[in-house]
Every structure is written in structure tokens, then in C-alpha cells.
Amino acid sequence: MKTTFQNNRCLVAGIGSPHGDDQAGWLVLDRLSQNENFHFDVRKLSAPIELLDIIEGRECLVCLDAIEGSEPPGTIKRYLWPFEATWMKCNRSTHGMDLVSVLKIAESVGLLPEKVILWTINGIDWTPGAKVNSSVKNNLHQLEDHVTQELSDMPASQTRK
Amino acid sequence: MTESRSIKVKALTRVEGEGALHIRLAGDVIEAVELNIYEPPRYFEAFLRGRSVEEVPDITARICGICPVAYQMSSIHAIENALKIQCSSETRLLRRLLYCGEWIESHVLHTHLLHAPDFLGCASGLEMGQSYPDELKRGLRLKKHGNQLLDVLGGRSVHPINSTVGGFYRAPSRQRLQKLIPDFEWGLQAAIEATRWVAGFDFPDFQHDYEMISLSHPDEYPMNEGEIVSNKRPAISVDRFEQEFQEYQVPHSTALQANRVEENSSYLVGPLARINLNRDRLSAKAKRLADELHFETPCTNIFRSIIARGLEVVHVYEEALDILRQAPALSPAKISYEYQAGEGCAATEAPRGLLYHRYVVDETGLVKQAQIIPPTSQNQLQIEKDLRRFLPGVLCDDDQQTARDCEWLIRSYDPCISCATHFLKLDIERLKS
């Protein structure tokens, strides 16, 4: 019987919702979870503030988030912490802080993992209940490949899956 | 000539949802104070019509990301009343435990990241964290405990999905519940320390003889059930809520306001009202702490709500520990029931105050009518009245400073604007052909 292990030192977090292009990060997590060679902890989050509960003790955090911006839909970018996110869409709820504020708070209290990477993908349609836009959907596999590559040098050696 | 000026806080920060404040002055005379909630109306009551009763808790949970359990609990109790369902005592206990989780995560978030910065002269929780990292870290750990309870009982920590009419979809794991006990033992002591910390803040001298409203239960601190009590009037049963209180629209806000039907008067719901009306039902440690901190009741200073929240967090930690140690077994997870036409209402205590739901259901289990009255709608008129009284003491030439002081007062209510924007009056003009 094949034994697989899950690496909890690194967390891959998709931030979004089931609506329109906002679900891009979640869809990439679905793909990663189905990949039997991918052994990292993945979490779907509705709001960045949820990170504060799950990052303690991690060495690496990879966030996936769909963003609004001037780039064409489907554009993928990588940011290494520390970064400022002036391009992030306006936060609609101040009980739920934006990602940069959450990461800064985590940093100020010593919770932030040593390595934090943000992968963004530009979206265009945020309509409740809408499917993901085709331009975004077509690039999800690229984002999946980037994340897989990003974590390829992390050893899989922690918790039995 | 009297100079006119307007102070506009275009976007209230560190509250849930999108709102603004408009103050109009003629010289020193306050002409208007309007809490303008401009978040779009959300039509949840209309969404619910035609849905099956089983869908209601999960739809209403989406009204708010901070207090989804409150919406689930009020809707479930109201529907169970309509269908005449009586749940087991174990279900009742586990629902209280779930509510404990929500009170912890909501109160702790508000205290540490939203309201404490006002008292400490910090612009944000982030800025506060630089000067008070240990306090913030303690707060984040406490908040995590609340989310853990939601995860174990509710299936996930945000918008939990395990509560349903008749019980739970899946019986919560007793083993997972009991594993939380050491964390909650630490949390109880940390919550006491956090409450001592906030009780040491400097509070504005701002008293008002509020009418305070909350649920009250003879045997327990109010959460899931009880009658509606007031410090000014006789208690009423929850099914009289709509005869005694009413919602109405104001031109400057997409959220409805509420007042007393009889006198069109404002009233206060939330932790300060709850604790004033139910202090003797606080847990032993919370009561002792209130005495130690000389938290006199009735407390009529809305800024001291932050202490009331702290005492309630201590209470729910102690109650949660009691229930976790019992780890009630739930079998079956959910009782069976028959559909029948009927009407039911219920009120529960959301972290920020009394939350009322009423549903009319038909014989096939579909919702025909829904009514939801959230705590922020109920507090909105009182917030505006408080601002009118507070402003003369803080008005200065620096409009930004005046605005900050007003936001401080508004945040004392922990308003949840997302919850409040649930209806907009629709006028249809029909032209004759």
C-alpha cells in the first residue's frame, strides 16, 4: 500500500468565494488536492483574517487570490513578502481586514511564516453565483503549475495524510 | 451671520459593513446627525420565500460573516416553533456551546482589533500591535478558540454548515470537543486578564438613561431563549416583539431603523443591556471579576461596553468549559419531524444584541413569509441620539478629530452594517393607460 505524507510546514491558502472569478483560488486548490503528488496543507478561506488562526508554526505560506486591476483577466503575478497591495480590490468589510493588514498584524506578533508568497490572478466578473470567466479559467492550470513548482523544493516529511 | 458646516465621515472604518456619518451644523447648533448606511440592501427576506425550511439556516448564516451562528440559531428556533419541534436537551446544550464560540470570536475580534485602538490612541489594530504585541497576540489566540468551536460543532469556522432544524446534520465528535478543554482552560484565564486590561482604559464620562432590552432566562445567561425584558417596562414574550417594536425606513439610510411602537422611542440592545439586565446569571468567575473591577450595574456609559464584552467572554469560556467537560452525546444527531403549516418566531442574543426572526411556513415545508430584525437596526436610532448628545463635548475646529471621536462612539455599539441592510422600501407608481 502506498503511504503518503502531508507537509504541514507549508500552507497553501486560497482566498475567495464561490462567486464568479473570486473562486479562482479555490478552484486551484481543488486541482492541487486532486494531485496525488501534492502533499501540502491546503485551505479555502473566505477572508484573509482567517489566516491568523492557521499560520502559527508554519515555515511557508502561499496565498492565492483573485484581484481586480488594469491587467487583462487571467494575468498571473507573484509577490514575495513584504509587499504592498495597492491593486487589491477595496475591502468591503472592515471586520474582515485586507490581506496585507492581516499579514502585517501576523508579523507584528511573530506569527508570520518566514516565507510568504502571494500569487494573484486578475479577474473581471465578481457577480454572485456566476461561473468563472473563461479567460481566468483557461489560466488556472498555469497558476496550479506555478504553485507546484514553487513548493517543489519543500520536503514532504511531516504528517501522514 | 451663523456659519454652516458639514462634517462627513465618508466611510466608517472598523465596523462591519459600509456606512457613513453626516453631521450638519449651523454655528454650534447641531442641525442633523445621520448615520448613513449605504451598503446595498440585501433582500434576504425575499430570498427566503419559497425556500424549504431546511435551507433557511444556511441562507441566513450568509447575512453575516461575524455572527452567522446568531442567524442560524434565531432561524432554527423560529422554524422549530412553527413546526412545533422540541429538540433534545443535548441539542440545546450543543447549540449553546456553538453560540459560545461565536461570542468569543466576535467579542474578541471587536475588542482587540476594532475598539481597543480607540482607547489607546492608535489608528488601527495593526498600529496597536506594535505597542501592545502581547495583548494582541493573546487576543488572536482567544479568537482562534472561538473559531475552533465553530469548526468542531459547525463543520467550519466561518459560515458553519452543521446546524439544522431538529438538531445537527452530524453529531459533533465528543473526542474533538474534549481535546479543546486545555485550550479553553488557558483561555478562561487569558480572558480574565484581557478584561482587566480593557477595564483599565480611560473612559469618557458619557452617561445616558437608556431603555435597555435583552432576552432574560431564569436559569442562565441569555443566549438562545428567554423572555424580552426591559429596565423600563414589564417583560414580554418573544411573540409580542412586533407589537412592541417596529422597523421603519429613513431617507438617509438603506438599513431600517427600529423603535418602540408606543412612544417611537429608541432603545439599546447588546452586551451592556444584557449584562445590566442579567448580571446575577453571569458565571461565577465573571461575576467575581465584575465585582473586582467595580463594574457597577446599571452601567449607563456606552463606552464601557468593551468591559461588558470582556465579562461576557469570561462567562462563555466558563460555560463552554462546563459543556466541553460533559461532552454531551447526540443520538440521533437530528430528530425527525413532519411539515405542517404554521408560524413561529424566536429571538436569540447575537454578540451585538437581540436578533428576531419570524417565519410563516406552508404544509409542504416552504417559507411563505420571513421577517428578520437584526440588532444593528435596533441600535441605529440610539446611535444617532447618542451622537447628538456626544457631539457638543467633542466638537472642535479639527473635523478629523471630531470624526474620530464620533467613530469611537459608534464602534462602542459594534454595529454590523452588513446585517442591517436587509430591506429597502419599494414604491411602484402605476400609470393609467
Coordinates of C-alpha atoms in Angstrom, one line a residue:
Chain A
M1 CA 0.0 0.0 0.0
K2 CA 1.3 3.4 -0.9
T3 CA 1.8 5.7 2.1
T4 CA 1.5 9.4 1.5
F5 CA 2.5 12.2 3.9
Q6 CA 1.2 15.7 4.3
N7 CA 3.6 18.5 4.8
N8 CA 2.1 20.9 7.4
R9 CA 5.1 23.2 7.4
C10 CA 3.7 24.9 4.4
L11 CA 0.2 26.2 4.0
V12 CA -1.4 26.9 0.6
A13 CA -4.4 29.2 1.2
G14 CA -7.0 30.2 -1.4
I15 CA -8.9 33.4 -0.6
G16 CA -12.2 33.9 -2.2
S17 CA -15.8 32.8 -2.5
P18 CA -17.9 30.6 -4.8
H19 CA -18.8 33.6 -6.9
G20 CA -17.5 34.5 -10.4
D21 CA -13.8 34.9 -10.7
D22 CA -13.4 35.2 -6.9
Q23 CA -13.4 31.4 -6.8
A24 CA -10.2 31.2 -8.9
G25 CA -8.0 30.5 -5.8
W26 CA -10.4 27.8 -4.5
L27 CA -10.5 26.1 -7.9
V28 CA -6.7 25.9 -8.0
L29 CA -6.8 24.3 -4.5
D30 CA -9.3 21.8 -5.8
R31 CA -6.9 20.9 -8.6
L32 CA -4.0 20.7 -6.2
S33 CA -5.9 18.5 -3.8
Q34 CA -6.6 16.0 -6.6
N35 CA -2.9 15.8 -7.5
E36 CA -1.7 12.7 -5.7
N37 CA 1.9 14.1 -5.7
F38 CA 0.9 17.3 -3.9
H39 CA 1.2 16.8 -0.2
F40 CA 0.8 20.3 1.3
D41 CA -1.9 21.5 3.5
V42 CA -4.5 23.5 1.5
R43 CA -7.3 25.7 3.0
K44 CA -10.1 27.6 1.3
L45 CA -10.7 30.9 3.1
S46 CA -13.5 33.4 2.8
A47 CA -11.5 36.2 4.3
P48 CA -7.8 36.9 4.9
I49 CA -8.3 37.3 8.7
E50 CA -8.9 33.5 8.9
L51 CA -5.2 33.2 8.2
L52 CA -4.4 34.3 11.7
D53 CA -5.9 31.1 13.1
I54 CA -3.9 28.7 10.9
I55 CA -0.4 30.1 10.2
E56 CA 1.2 29.7 13.6
G57 CA 4.2 27.4 13.4
R58 CA 4.3 27.3 9.6
E59 CA 7.5 28.0 7.7
C60 CA 5.9 28.9 4.4
L61 CA 2.6 30.4 3.4
V62 CA 1.4 30.6 -0.2
C63 CA -1.7 32.6 -0.8
L64 CA -3.8 32.5 -4.0
D65 CA -6.2 35.4 -4.6
A66 CA -8.1 36.8 -7.5
I67 CA -7.8 40.5 -7.9
E68 CA -9.3 43.4 -9.7
G69 CA -6.9 45.5 -11.8
S70 CA -6.0 47.1 -15.1
E71 CA -4.3 43.9 -16.4
P72 CA -6.3 41.6 -18.6
P73 CA -8.3 38.8 -16.9
G74 CA -6.2 35.7 -16.3
T75 CA -3.0 37.7 -15.7
I76 CA -0.9 35.9 -13.1
K77 CA 1.6 37.6 -10.8
R78 CA 3.9 36.6 -8.0
Y79 CA 4.7 38.7 -4.9
L80 CA 7.2 37.9 -2.2
W81 CA 6.6 39.3 1.3
P82 CA 6.9 42.1 2.2
F83 CA 4.7 43.7 -0.5
E84 CA 2.1 46.4 -0.6
A85 CA -1.0 45.6 -2.4
T86 CA -2.4 48.9 -3.7
W87 CA -4.0 46.9 -6.5
M88 CA -6.2 44.8 -4.2
K89 CA -9.9 45.3 -4.6
C90 CA -11.5 47.5 -2.0
N91 CA -12.2 45.7 1.2
R92 CA -16.0 45.5 1.7
S93 CA -16.0 44.6 5.3
T94 CA -13.7 46.1 7.8
H95 CA -14.4 43.3 10.3
G96 CA -12.5 41.3 7.7
M97 CA -9.3 43.1 7.0
D98 CA -7.4 43.1 3.7
L99 CA -4.6 40.6 3.2
V100 CA -1.7 43.0 3.7
S101 CA -3.1 44.3 7.0
V102 CA -3.6 40.7 8.2
L103 CA 0.0 39.8 7.2
K104 CA 1.3 42.9 8.9
I105 CA -0.6 42.0 12.1
A106 CA 0.7 38.5 12.0
E107 CA 4.2 39.9 11.5
S108 CA 3.9 42.3 14.5
V109 CA 3.0 39.5 16.8
G110 CA 5.5 37.0 15.5
L111 CA 3.0 34.6 13.8
L112 CA 4.1 35.2 10.2
P113 CA 5.9 32.3 8.4
E114 CA 9.4 33.0 7.3
K115 CA 8.4 32.8 3.6
V116 CA 5.2 34.3 2.3
I117 CA 4.3 34.3 -1.3
L118 CA 1.2 35.7 -2.9
W119 CA 0.1 34.5 -6.4
T120 CA -2.6 36.7 -7.9
I121 CA -4.8 36.2 -10.9
N122 CA -6.7 39.1 -12.4
G123 CA -10.5 38.6 -12.6
I124 CA -13.2 40.5 -14.3
D125 CA -16.6 39.1 -13.2
W126 CA -17.5 39.0 -9.5
T127 CA -21.2 38.5 -9.9
P128 CA -22.8 36.4 -7.2
G129 CA -23.5 32.9 -8.5
A130 CA -21.6 33.4 -11.7
K131 CA -19.2 30.9 -13.2
V132 CA -15.5 31.7 -13.5
N133 CA -14.7 33.8 -16.6
S134 CA -13.2 31.8 -19.5
S135 CA -10.0 33.9 -19.6
V136 CA -9.4 33.2 -15.9
K137 CA -10.4 29.5 -16.2
N138 CA -8.0 29.0 -19.1
N139 CA -5.1 30.1 -16.9
L140 CA -5.9 28.2 -13.8
H141 CA -3.7 25.3 -14.8
Q142 CA -0.8 27.7 -15.2
L143 CA -1.4 29.0 -11.7
E144 CA -1.5 25.4 -10.4
D145 CA 1.8 24.7 -12.1
H146 CA 3.4 27.8 -10.6
V147 CA 2.4 26.7 -7.1
T148 CA 3.5 23.2 -7.6
Q149 CA 6.9 24.4 -8.9
E150 CA 7.1 26.9 -6.0
L151 CA 6.8 24.1 -3.5
S152 CA 8.8 21.5 -5.3
D153 CA 11.9 22.1 -3.1
M154 CA 9.9 21.7 0.1
P155 CA 10.4 18.2 1.5
A156 CA 7.3 16.1 2.1
S157 CA 8.0 14.7 5.6
Q158 CA 5.5 15.7 8.1
T159 CA 2.1 14.2 8.9
R160 CA 0.6 11.1 7.5
K161 CA -2.1 12.1 5.0
Chain B
M1 CA -24.0 85.5 10.4
T2 CA -24.1 81.9 11.6
E3 CA -21.5 79.8 9.8
S4 CA -22.8 76.5 8.5
R5 CA -20.5 73.5 8.2
S6 CA -20.8 69.8 7.5
I7 CA -18.7 67.1 8.9
K8 CA -18.7 64.0 6.8
V9 CA -17.2 60.7 7.7
K10 CA -17.5 59.2 4.2
A11 CA -16.6 55.7 5.3
L12 CA -16.8 54.4 8.8
T13 CA -13.9 52.2 9.5
R14 CA -13.5 49.3 11.9
V15 CA -17.2 48.5 11.8
E16 CA -18.8 45.6 9.9
G17 CA -20.1 46.7 6.5
E18 CA -20.3 50.1 4.8
G19 CA -21.7 53.1 6.5
A20 CA -21.1 56.8 6.8
L21 CA -21.9 59.6 9.1
H22 CA -23.2 63.0 8.2
I23 CA -23.4 65.9 10.7
R24 CA -24.8 69.3 9.7
L25 CA -24.1 72.2 11.9
A26 CA -25.3 75.8 11.9
G27 CA -22.7 77.5 14.1
D28 CA -22.7 75.4 17.2
V29 CA -26.2 74.2 16.7
I30 CA -26.4 70.6 15.5
E31 CA -29.0 70.5 12.8
A32 CA -28.6 66.9 11.7
V33 CA -26.8 63.8 12.7
E34 CA -27.4 61.0 10.2
L35 CA -25.9 57.5 10.3
N36 CA -26.0 56.7 6.7
I37 CA -25.8 53.1 5.9
Y38 CA -25.2 52.9 2.2
E39 CA -24.3 49.3 1.8
P40 CA -26.8 48.0 -0.7
P41 CA -30.0 46.3 0.6
R42 CA -29.7 42.6 0.5
Y43 CA -33.3 41.3 0.3
F44 CA -32.7 38.2 2.4
E45 CA -36.3 38.0 3.5
A46 CA -37.4 37.9 -0.2
F47 CA -34.7 35.3 -1.0
L48 CA -36.2 33.1 1.7
R49 CA -39.7 33.0 0.3
G50 CA -40.4 29.7 -1.5
R51 CA -37.3 28.0 0.0
S52 CA -37.6 24.9 2.1
V53 CA -37.3 25.3 5.9
E54 CA -34.0 23.3 5.8
E55 CA -32.4 25.9 3.5
V56 CA -33.2 28.8 5.8
P57 CA -30.4 28.4 8.4
D58 CA -27.7 28.2 5.8
I59 CA -29.0 31.1 3.8
T60 CA -29.5 33.4 6.8
A61 CA -26.0 32.4 8.0
R62 CA -24.7 34.2 4.9
I63 CA -26.1 37.5 6.2
C64 CA -23.0 38.0 8.3
G65 CA -19.5 36.5 8.4
I66 CA -19.1 37.6 12.0
C67 CA -22.3 36.3 13.6
P68 CA -23.6 33.5 11.3
V69 CA -24.4 31.4 14.3
A70 CA -26.9 34.0 15.6
Y71 CA -28.7 33.9 12.3
Q72 CA -28.8 30.2 12.3
M73 CA -30.0 29.9 15.8
S74 CA -32.8 32.5 15.5
S75 CA -34.0 31.0 12.3
I76 CA -33.8 27.4 13.5
H77 CA -35.7 28.2 16.8
A78 CA -38.3 30.2 14.9
I79 CA -38.9 27.4 12.4
E80 CA -39.0 24.8 15.1
N81 CA -41.6 26.9 16.9
A82 CA -43.6 27.0 13.6
L83 CA -43.3 23.2 13.2
K84 CA -43.8 22.5 16.9
I85 CA -40.5 20.7 17.2
Q86 CA -39.0 20.0 20.6
C87 CA -35.3 19.3 20.5
S88 CA -33.3 17.2 23.0
S89 CA -31.6 18.7 26.0
E90 CA -28.2 17.6 24.4
T91 CA -29.0 19.6 21.2
R92 CA -29.8 22.6 23.4
L93 CA -26.5 22.3 25.2
L94 CA -24.5 21.9 22.0
R95 CA -26.3 24.9 20.4
R96 CA -25.3 27.0 23.4
L97 CA -21.7 25.8 23.0
L98 CA -21.8 26.8 19.4
Y99 CA -23.1 30.2 20.4
C100 CA -20.2 30.4 23.0
G101 CA -17.8 30.0 20.1
E102 CA -19.4 32.9 18.2
W103 CA -19.5 35.2 21.2
I104 CA -15.8 34.5 21.7
E105 CA -14.6 35.1 18.2
S106 CA -16.9 38.2 17.7
H107 CA -16.3 39.9 21.0
V108 CA -12.6 39.2 21.0
L109 CA -12.1 40.5 17.4
H110 CA -14.1 43.6 18.2
T111 CA -12.3 44.3 21.5
H112 CA -8.7 43.7 20.3
L113 CA -8.7 44.8 16.6
L114 CA -11.5 47.3 16.4
H115 CA -12.3 49.1 19.6
A116 CA -9.2 48.9 21.9
P117 CA -7.2 51.0 19.4
D118 CA -9.6 53.9 20.0
F119 CA -8.8 53.9 23.7
L120 CA -5.1 53.7 23.1
G121 CA -4.9 56.4 20.6
C122 CA -4.0 54.0 17.8
A123 CA -5.3 54.3 14.2
S124 CA -5.7 50.6 13.8
G125 CA -5.3 47.2 15.3
L126 CA -2.0 46.9 13.4
E127 CA -0.7 50.1 15.0
M128 CA -1.8 48.9 18.4
G129 CA 0.0 45.6 17.8
Q130 CA 3.3 47.5 17.6
S131 CA 2.9 48.9 21.1
Y132 CA 0.9 46.1 22.6
P133 CA 2.0 42.9 20.8
D134 CA 1.4 40.6 23.8
E135 CA -2.1 41.8 24.3
L136 CA -2.8 41.5 20.6
K137 CA -1.3 38.0 20.4
R138 CA -3.4 36.9 23.4
G139 CA -6.5 38.3 21.7
L140 CA -5.7 36.4 18.4
R141 CA -5.3 33.2 20.4
L142 CA -8.6 33.7 22.1
K143 CA -10.3 34.5 18.8
K144 CA -8.9 31.3 17.5
H145 CA -10.6 29.3 20.2
G146 CA -14.0 30.7 19.2
N147 CA -13.3 29.7 15.6
Q148 CA -12.2 26.2 16.7
L149 CA -15.5 25.7 18.5
L150 CA -17.3 26.7 15.3
D151 CA -15.2 24.4 13.3
V152 CA -15.8 21.3 15.6
L153 CA -19.6 22.0 16.0
G154 CA -20.4 23.8 12.9
G155 CA -18.2 22.0 10.3
R156 CA -16.2 25.1 9.5
S157 CA -15.0 28.2 11.3
V158 CA -16.7 30.7 9.1
H159 CA -20.3 30.3 7.9
P160 CA -20.8 27.0 9.7
I161 CA -23.0 24.5 8.0
N162 CA -23.8 21.7 10.5
S163 CA -26.8 23.3 12.3
T164 CA -30.2 22.4 11.1
V165 CA -33.9 22.3 12.0
G166 CA -34.2 19.5 14.5
G167 CA -30.6 19.3 15.6
F168 CA -27.3 18.9 13.8
Y169 CA -26.6 17.2 10.4
R170 CA -23.8 15.3 12.0
A171 CA -23.3 14.7 15.7
P172 CA -20.2 16.7 16.8
S173 CA -17.3 14.4 17.8
R174 CA -17.0 14.1 21.6
Q175 CA -13.4 13.4 21.3
R176 CA -12.7 16.6 19.3
L177 CA -14.7 18.6 21.8
Q178 CA -12.8 17.2 24.8
K179 CA -9.5 17.9 23.1
L180 CA -10.4 21.6 23.3
I181 CA -10.5 21.6 27.1
P182 CA -6.8 22.5 27.8
D183 CA -7.0 25.4 25.4
F184 CA -10.2 26.7 27.0
E185 CA -8.7 26.4 30.5
W186 CA -5.9 28.7 29.3
G187 CA -8.5 30.9 27.5
L188 CA -10.6 31.4 30.6
Q189 CA -7.6 32.9 32.5
A190 CA -6.5 34.9 29.4
A191 CA -10.0 36.3 29.0
I192 CA -9.9 37.4 32.6
E193 CA -6.6 39.2 32.0
A194 CA -7.9 40.7 28.8
T195 CA -10.9 42.1 30.7
R196 CA -8.7 43.5 33.4
W197 CA -6.7 45.2 30.7
V198 CA -9.6 46.9 29.0
A199 CA -11.2 47.9 32.3
G200 CA -8.0 50.0 32.9
F201 CA -8.7 52.2 29.9
D202 CA -9.8 55.8 30.3
F203 CA -13.5 56.2 29.5
P204 CA -15.3 59.4 28.5
D205 CA -17.8 60.5 31.1
F206 CA -20.9 59.9 29.0
Q207 CA -23.9 58.6 30.7
H208 CA -27.4 58.2 29.4
D209 CA -30.6 56.8 30.9
Y210 CA -31.1 54.2 28.1
E211 CA -34.1 51.9 27.8
M212 CA -32.1 48.6 27.7
I213 CA -33.6 45.5 26.1
S214 CA -32.4 41.9 26.1
L215 CA -33.6 38.4 26.5
S216 CA -33.7 37.0 30.0
H217 CA -33.9 33.5 31.2
P218 CA -34.5 32.5 34.8
D219 CA -31.7 29.9 35.0
E220 CA -29.0 31.0 32.6
Y221 CA -27.3 34.0 31.0
P222 CA -29.4 34.8 27.9
M223 CA -28.4 33.3 24.6
N224 CA -30.9 31.1 22.8
E225 CA -34.1 31.7 24.6
G226 CA -36.0 33.7 27.2
E227 CA -38.5 36.5 27.5
I228 CA -37.8 40.1 26.4
V229 CA -37.0 42.3 29.4
S230 CA -36.5 46.0 29.8
N231 CA -35.2 48.2 32.6
K232 CA -38.2 50.5 32.0
R233 CA -41.2 48.3 31.2
P234 CA -42.7 44.9 32.0
A235 CA -41.3 41.8 30.4
I236 CA -43.0 40.4 27.3
S237 CA -42.9 37.1 25.5
V238 CA -41.0 37.0 22.2
D239 CA -44.2 36.5 20.2
R240 CA -45.2 40.1 21.2
F241 CA -42.0 41.6 19.7
E242 CA -43.6 43.0 16.6
Q243 CA -46.4 44.6 18.6
E244 CA -43.9 46.4 20.9
F245 CA -41.1 47.2 18.5
Q246 CA -41.2 48.3 14.8
E247 CA -38.9 48.8 11.9
Y248 CA -39.2 51.8 9.6
Q249 CA -37.3 53.4 6.8
V250 CA -35.5 56.7 7.0
P251 CA -34.4 58.6 3.9
H252 CA -30.7 58.7 4.7
S253 CA -30.0 55.0 5.2
T254 CA -30.6 51.8 3.3
A255 CA -30.9 50.0 6.7
L256 CA -34.2 50.1 8.5
Q257 CA -34.3 51.7 12.0
A258 CA -36.3 50.4 14.9
N259 CA -38.1 52.0 17.8
R260 CA -40.7 51.3 20.4
V261 CA -44.2 51.3 18.9
E262 CA -45.9 53.1 21.8
E263 CA -43.6 56.1 22.1
N264 CA -41.5 56.0 19.0
S265 CA -38.6 55.9 21.4
S266 CA -35.1 54.5 20.9
Y267 CA -33.6 51.6 22.9
L268 CA -30.4 49.8 23.4
V269 CA -29.5 46.2 22.7
G270 CA -26.2 44.4 23.1
P271 CA -23.7 43.4 25.8
L272 CA -24.2 46.4 28.0
A273 CA -28.0 45.9 28.1
R274 CA -27.6 42.1 28.6
I275 CA -25.2 42.5 31.5
N276 CA -27.3 45.2 33.1
L277 CA -30.4 43.0 32.9
N278 CA -28.8 39.7 33.7
R279 CA -25.8 40.3 35.9
D280 CA -26.9 37.8 38.5
R281 CA -26.8 35.0 35.9
L282 CA -23.2 35.5 34.9
S283 CA -20.9 32.6 35.6
A284 CA -19.1 32.6 39.0
K285 CA -15.8 33.9 37.7
A286 CA -17.4 36.6 35.5
K287 CA -19.4 37.8 38.5
R288 CA -16.3 37.9 40.7
L289 CA -14.4 39.7 38.0
A290 CA -17.2 42.3 37.7
D291 CA -17.0 42.9 41.4
E292 CA -13.2 43.1 41.4
L293 CA -13.4 45.7 38.5
H294 CA -16.1 47.7 40.3
F295 CA -18.3 47.3 37.2
E296 CA -21.4 48.8 38.8
T297 CA -24.7 47.9 37.2
P298 CA -26.7 49.5 35.9
C299 CA -23.8 50.8 33.8
T300 CA -25.1 53.6 31.5
N301 CA -21.9 54.5 29.8
I302 CA -21.9 53.0 26.3
F303 CA -18.1 53.3 26.1
R304 CA -17.9 50.7 28.9
S305 CA -19.5 48.1 26.6
I306 CA -15.9 47.0 26.0
I307 CA -15.8 45.8 29.6
A308 CA -19.2 44.2 29.3
R309 CA -17.9 42.3 26.3
G310 CA -14.9 41.1 28.3
L311 CA -17.1 39.9 31.1
E312 CA -19.3 38.0 28.6
V313 CA -16.2 36.4 27.1
V314 CA -15.2 35.2 30.6
H315 CA -18.7 33.9 31.1
V316 CA -18.8 32.0 27.8
Y317 CA -15.4 30.4 28.4
E318 CA -16.6 29.2 31.7
E319 CA -19.9 27.9 30.3
A320 CA -18.1 26.3 27.3
L321 CA -15.8 24.5 29.7
D322 CA -18.7 23.1 31.6
I323 CA -20.3 21.8 28.4
L324 CA -17.0 20.5 27.0
R325 CA -16.4 18.5 30.1
Q326 CA -19.9 17.0 29.8
A327 CA -19.3 16.4 26.1
P328 CA -23.0 15.6 25.5
A329 CA -23.6 12.7 23.2
L330 CA -26.1 13.4 20.4
S331 CA -28.0 10.4 19.2
P332 CA -29.7 10.8 16.9
A333 CA -28.0 13.9 15.6
K334 CA -31.3 15.3 14.3
I335 CA -34.8 14.4 15.3
S336 CA -37.4 13.7 12.6
Y337 CA -40.4 15.9 12.1
E338 CA -43.4 16.4 9.9
Y339 CA -44.2 19.5 7.9
Q340 CA -47.2 21.5 8.9
A341 CA -48.5 24.9 8.1
G342 CA -47.7 27.4 10.8
E343 CA -46.0 30.5 12.0
G344 CA -43.1 30.8 14.5
C345 CA -40.9 33.4 15.8
A346 CA -37.8 33.4 18.0
A347 CA -35.2 35.8 19.4
T348 CA -31.6 34.9 20.3
E349 CA -28.8 37.1 21.6
A350 CA -26.3 37.8 18.8
P351 CA -23.0 39.2 20.1
R352 CA -24.2 42.7 19.3
G353 CA -27.7 42.3 20.6
L354 CA -31.2 40.8 20.3
L355 CA -31.9 39.2 16.9
Y356 CA -35.5 38.5 16.0
H357 CA -36.8 36.1 13.3
R358 CA -40.3 35.1 12.3
Y359 CA -41.4 32.7 9.6
V360 CA -44.7 31.6 8.1
V361 CA -44.4 28.1 6.5
D362 CA -46.8 26.1 4.5
E363 CA -47.8 22.4 4.8
T364 CA -45.1 21.4 2.3
G365 CA -42.3 23.0 4.4
L366 CA -41.8 26.0 2.2
V367 CA -41.3 29.5 3.6
K368 CA -44.2 31.9 2.7
Q369 CA -43.0 34.9 4.7
A370 CA -39.9 35.9 6.6
Q371 CA -39.1 38.7 8.9
I372 CA -35.6 39.4 10.3
I373 CA -34.8 42.3 12.7
P374 CA -31.1 42.5 13.4
P375 CA -29.6 44.2 16.4
T376 CA -27.8 47.0 14.4
S377 CA -31.2 48.1 13.0
Q378 CA -32.5 48.3 16.6
N379 CA -29.5 50.3 17.8
Q380 CA -29.3 52.7 14.9
L381 CA -31.7 55.3 16.3
Q382 CA -30.0 55.1 19.7
I383 CA -26.6 55.6 18.0
E384 CA -27.8 58.8 16.3
K385 CA -29.3 60.1 19.6
D386 CA -26.0 59.4 21.4
L387 CA -24.1 61.2 18.7
R388 CA -26.3 64.3 19.2
R389 CA -25.5 64.3 22.9
F390 CA -21.9 63.4 22.5
L391 CA -21.0 66.0 19.8
P392 CA -21.2 69.2 21.8
G393 CA -18.4 67.8 24.1
V394 CA -16.1 66.8 21.2
L395 CA -16.8 69.4 18.5
C396 CA -13.6 71.3 17.6
D397 CA -12.1 73.1 14.7
D398 CA -10.4 69.9 13.6
D399 CA -13.1 68.0 11.8
Q400 CA -10.9 64.9 11.5
Q401 CA -10.6 64.7 15.3
T402 CA -14.3 65.2 15.7
A403 CA -14.9 62.5 13.2
R404 CA -12.6 60.1 15.1
D405 CA -14.4 60.8 18.3
C406 CA -17.7 60.0 16.7
E407 CA -16.4 56.8 15.2
W408 CA -15.2 55.8 18.7
L409 CA -18.7 56.2 20.0
I410 CA -20.2 54.3 17.1
R411 CA -17.8 51.5 17.5
S412 CA -18.9 51.1 21.1
Y413 CA -22.0 49.6 19.6
D414 CA -20.0 47.1 17.5
P415 CA -22.5 47.8 14.7
C416 CA -22.9 45.2 12.0
I417 CA -24.0 47.1 9.0
S418 CA -23.9 44.1 6.7
C419 CA -26.6 42.6 8.9
A420 CA -28.7 45.7 8.9
T421 CA -29.1 46.3 5.2
H422 CA -31.7 43.7 4.5
F423 CA -34.6 45.7 3.2
L424 CA -35.5 48.7 1.1
K425 CA -38.9 50.1 0.7
L426 CA -40.1 49.8 -2.9
D427 CA -42.6 52.2 -4.3
I428 CA -44.3 51.4 -7.5
E429 CA -46.1 54.1 -9.4
R430 CA -48.7 52.6 -11.7
L431 CA -49.7 54.8 -14.6
K432 CA -53.1 54.5 -16.0
S433 CA -53.1 53.5 -19.7

